[in-house]
């Protein structure tokens, strides 16, 4: 995209035409929308989905709250699986990357988290509602809606910050 900083590996040749189109569309979206949204908001979204933030929070919930430990295990395992799966996908496709921070804000991680919040809420509504009302002080439906908006905005921020290409975020959402 706009930066000259890339990795040295390249993608398989059969993907090159798609990659060219993807890079062009991603650059167009970056150029069109970046001036509209404040950079601090985009960076806040980026760090909110950071593995180095999310994993310790999940682990802390598991260790400090016995009543919620069974609910935090899917988050812990999911983050570890996400890290492994995304690493495998990157190794398989070897796409030349623009500048980005490798452990910050994966689209798949934020979509996984939002999806898991909704699935856990559907299967453990009373327990999750009590947790949300006790710790977050929001109506559970409003909280889950907010989680969905956070996930979508975070995914969009990945393209606007030139951390991911459009196909990256679509693939990350599809993986989840």
Short mmCIF file of C-alpha atoms in Angstrom, two decimals:
data_model
loop_
_atom_site.label_atom_id
_atom_site.label_comp_id
_atom_site.label_asym_id
_atom_site.label_seq_id
_atom_site.Cartn_x
_atom_site.Cartn_y
_atom_site.Cartn_z
CA UNK A 1 0.00 0.00 0.00
CA UNK A 2 1.45 3.44 0.79
CA UNK A 3 4.62 2.29 2.55
CA UNK A 4 7.87 0.99 1.14
CA UNK A 5 8.50 -1.23 4.15
CA UNK A 6 7.66 -4.83 3.22
CA UNK A 7 8.76 -8.32 4.08
CA UNK A 8 11.03 -10.25 1.73
CA UNK A 9 8.76 -13.22 1.05
CA UNK A 10 6.38 -13.15 -1.88
CA UNK A 11 3.09 -14.81 -2.63
CA UNK A 12 2.57 -17.68 -5.08
CA UNK A 13 2.43 -16.40 -8.68
CA UNK A 14 -1.15 -17.53 -9.33
CA UNK A 15 -2.32 -15.03 -6.68
CA UNK A 16 -0.50 -11.99 -8.13
CA UNK A 17 -3.44 -10.59 -10.20
CA UNK A 18 -5.79 -10.87 -7.21
CA UNK A 19 -3.19 -9.34 -4.92
CA UNK A 20 -2.76 -6.38 -7.28
CA UNK A 21 -6.51 -5.72 -7.30
CA UNK A 22 -6.71 -6.18 -3.54
CA UNK A 23 -3.84 -3.75 -2.93
CA UNK A 24 -5.45 -1.15 -5.22
CA UNK A 25 -8.86 -1.42 -3.55
CA UNK A 26 -7.27 -1.32 -0.09
CA UNK A 27 -5.25 1.78 -0.98
CA UNK A 28 -8.37 3.43 -2.41
CA UNK A 29 -10.30 2.77 0.83
CA UNK A 30 -7.36 3.96 2.93
CA UNK A 31 -7.09 7.19 0.93
CA UNK A 32 -10.85 7.79 0.92
CA UNK A 33 -11.64 7.23 4.60
CA UNK A 34 -8.49 7.92 6.60
CA UNK A 35 -8.95 11.73 6.63
CA UNK A 36 -12.46 11.27 8.02
CA UNK A 37 -11.61 9.23 11.11
CA UNK A 38 -9.25 10.46 13.84
CA UNK A 39 -5.98 8.54 13.94
CA UNK A 40 -6.12 8.18 17.75
CA UNK A 41 -9.44 6.32 17.43
CA UNK A 42 -7.97 3.96 14.83
CA UNK A 43 -4.92 3.31 17.04
CA UNK A 44 -7.14 2.75 20.09
CA UNK A 45 -9.09 0.15 18.11
CA UNK A 46 -5.83 -1.43 16.99
CA UNK A 47 -4.52 -1.85 20.52
CA UNK A 48 -7.89 -3.01 21.86
CA UNK A 49 -7.57 -6.22 19.83
CA UNK A 50 -3.92 -6.80 20.62
CA UNK A 51 -3.02 -10.34 21.73
CA UNK A 52 -0.76 -8.85 24.41
CA UNK A 53 -3.85 -7.14 25.88
CA UNK A 54 -6.56 -9.69 25.21
CA UNK A 55 -4.80 -12.85 26.30
CA UNK A 56 -3.77 -11.56 29.77
CA UNK A 57 -7.30 -10.23 30.35
CA UNK A 58 -8.74 -13.66 29.51
CA UNK A 59 -6.17 -15.41 31.67
CA UNK A 60 -6.83 -13.01 34.57
CA UNK A 61 -10.55 -13.65 34.36
CA UNK A 62 -9.86 -17.37 34.47
CA UNK A 63 -7.54 -17.11 37.49
CA UNK A 64 -9.47 -14.57 39.58
CA UNK A 65 -13.08 -15.54 39.10
CA UNK A 66 -13.89 -19.22 39.72
CA UNK A 67 -17.52 -18.73 38.68
CA UNK A 68 -16.47 -17.42 35.27
CA UNK A 69 -13.45 -19.68 34.71
CA UNK A 70 -15.45 -22.11 32.57
CA UNK A 71 -16.48 -19.21 30.34
CA UNK A 72 -12.95 -17.80 30.02
CA UNK A 73 -11.45 -21.12 28.83
CA UNK A 74 -12.96 -20.71 25.31
CA UNK A 75 -11.38 -17.24 25.08
CA UNK A 76 -7.97 -18.51 26.16
CA UNK A 77 -8.03 -21.48 23.80
CA UNK A 78 -9.50 -19.39 21.01
CA UNK A 79 -6.74 -16.80 21.24
CA UNK A 80 -4.08 -19.50 21.11
CA UNK A 81 -5.78 -21.23 18.17
CA UNK A 82 -6.17 -17.87 16.41
CA UNK A 83 -2.47 -17.13 16.84
CA UNK A 84 -1.53 -20.57 15.44
CA UNK A 85 -4.06 -20.53 12.59
CA UNK A 86 -3.14 -17.03 11.40
CA UNK A 87 0.54 -17.95 11.55
CA UNK A 88 -0.14 -21.00 9.39
CA UNK A 89 -2.17 -18.96 6.88
CA UNK A 90 0.60 -16.34 6.62
CA UNK A 91 3.18 -19.06 6.12
CA UNK A 92 1.06 -20.74 3.45
CA UNK A 93 0.29 -17.63 1.37
CA UNK A 94 3.54 -15.71 2.05
CA UNK A 95 2.02 -12.45 0.94
CA UNK A 96 4.32 -9.46 0.78
CA UNK A 97 3.26 -7.23 3.64
CA UNK A 98 3.13 -3.49 3.98
CA UNK A 99 4.25 -2.02 7.27
CA UNK A 100 2.42 -3.46 10.22
CA UNK A 101 2.96 -4.67 13.72
CA UNK A 102 2.76 -8.47 13.58
CA UNK A 103 1.08 -9.08 16.95
CA UNK A 104 -1.31 -6.15 16.94
CA UNK A 105 -5.00 -6.33 16.15
CA UNK A 106 -5.80 -9.22 13.90
CA UNK A 107 -9.17 -9.10 12.18
CA UNK A 108 -9.72 -12.74 12.99
CA UNK A 109 -9.10 -12.20 16.70
CA UNK A 110 -11.60 -9.39 17.07
CA UNK A 111 -14.23 -11.23 15.03
CA UNK A 112 -13.61 -14.38 17.08
CA UNK A 113 -14.03 -12.43 20.32
CA UNK A 114 -17.26 -10.77 19.23
CA UNK A 115 -18.67 -14.06 17.96
CA UNK A 116 -17.71 -15.87 21.15
CA UNK A 117 -19.31 -13.16 23.32
CA UNK A 118 -22.57 -13.66 21.41
CA UNK A 119 -22.42 -17.47 21.50
CA UNK A 120 -21.66 -17.59 25.20
CA UNK A 121 -24.45 -15.11 25.87
CA UNK A 122 -26.93 -17.27 23.94
CA UNK A 123 -25.94 -20.42 25.83
CA UNK A 124 -25.39 -18.93 29.31
CA UNK A 125 -27.70 -15.92 29.23
CA UNK A 126 -28.33 -15.66 32.97
CA UNK A 127 -24.69 -16.02 34.00
CA UNK A 128 -23.45 -13.59 31.35
CA UNK A 129 -26.22 -11.09 32.05
CA UNK A 130 -25.26 -11.11 35.74
CA UNK A 131 -21.59 -10.61 34.81
CA UNK A 132 -22.36 -7.74 32.41
CA UNK A 133 -24.69 -6.02 34.87
CA UNK A 134 -22.21 -6.47 37.74
CA UNK A 135 -19.00 -5.41 35.99
CA UNK A 136 -19.95 -3.39 32.94
CA UNK A 137 -23.20 -1.80 34.19
CA UNK A 138 -24.84 -1.95 30.75
CA UNK A 139 -27.97 -3.66 29.59
CA UNK A 140 -26.68 -7.00 28.19
CA UNK A 141 -28.22 -6.40 24.75
CA UNK A 142 -26.58 -2.98 24.50
CA UNK A 143 -23.26 -4.45 25.62
CA UNK A 144 -23.39 -7.19 22.96
CA UNK A 145 -24.35 -4.63 20.31
CA UNK A 146 -21.37 -2.52 21.41
CA UNK A 147 -19.07 -5.54 21.11
CA UNK A 148 -20.30 -6.06 17.54
CA UNK A 149 -19.74 -2.41 16.63
CA UNK A 150 -16.25 -2.56 18.22
CA UNK A 151 -15.40 -5.62 16.13
CA UNK A 152 -16.56 -4.05 12.87
CA UNK A 153 -14.79 -0.74 13.53
CA UNK A 154 -11.60 -2.56 14.54
CA UNK A 155 -11.65 -4.62 11.35
CA UNK A 156 -12.17 -1.46 9.28
CA UNK A 157 -9.33 0.29 11.14
CA UNK A 158 -6.92 -2.43 9.95
CA UNK A 159 -7.30 -1.24 6.33
CA UNK A 160 -7.39 2.45 7.22
CA UNK A 161 -4.11 2.13 9.16
CA UNK A 162 -2.60 0.11 6.30
CA UNK A 163 -1.99 -2.86 8.60
CA UNK A 164 -4.07 -5.27 6.52
CA UNK A 165 -5.35 -5.48 2.99
CA UNK A 166 -9.08 -5.78 2.36
CA UNK A 167 -8.71 -9.51 1.61
CA UNK A 168 -6.95 -9.96 4.99
CA UNK A 169 -9.91 -8.66 6.95
CA UNK A 170 -12.39 -10.61 4.86
CA UNK A 171 -10.37 -13.78 5.39
CA UNK A 172 -10.10 -13.01 9.13
CA UNK A 173 -13.85 -12.58 9.37
CA UNK A 174 -14.42 -15.77 7.33
CA UNK A 175 -12.07 -17.81 9.54
CA UNK A 176 -14.31 -16.96 12.46
#
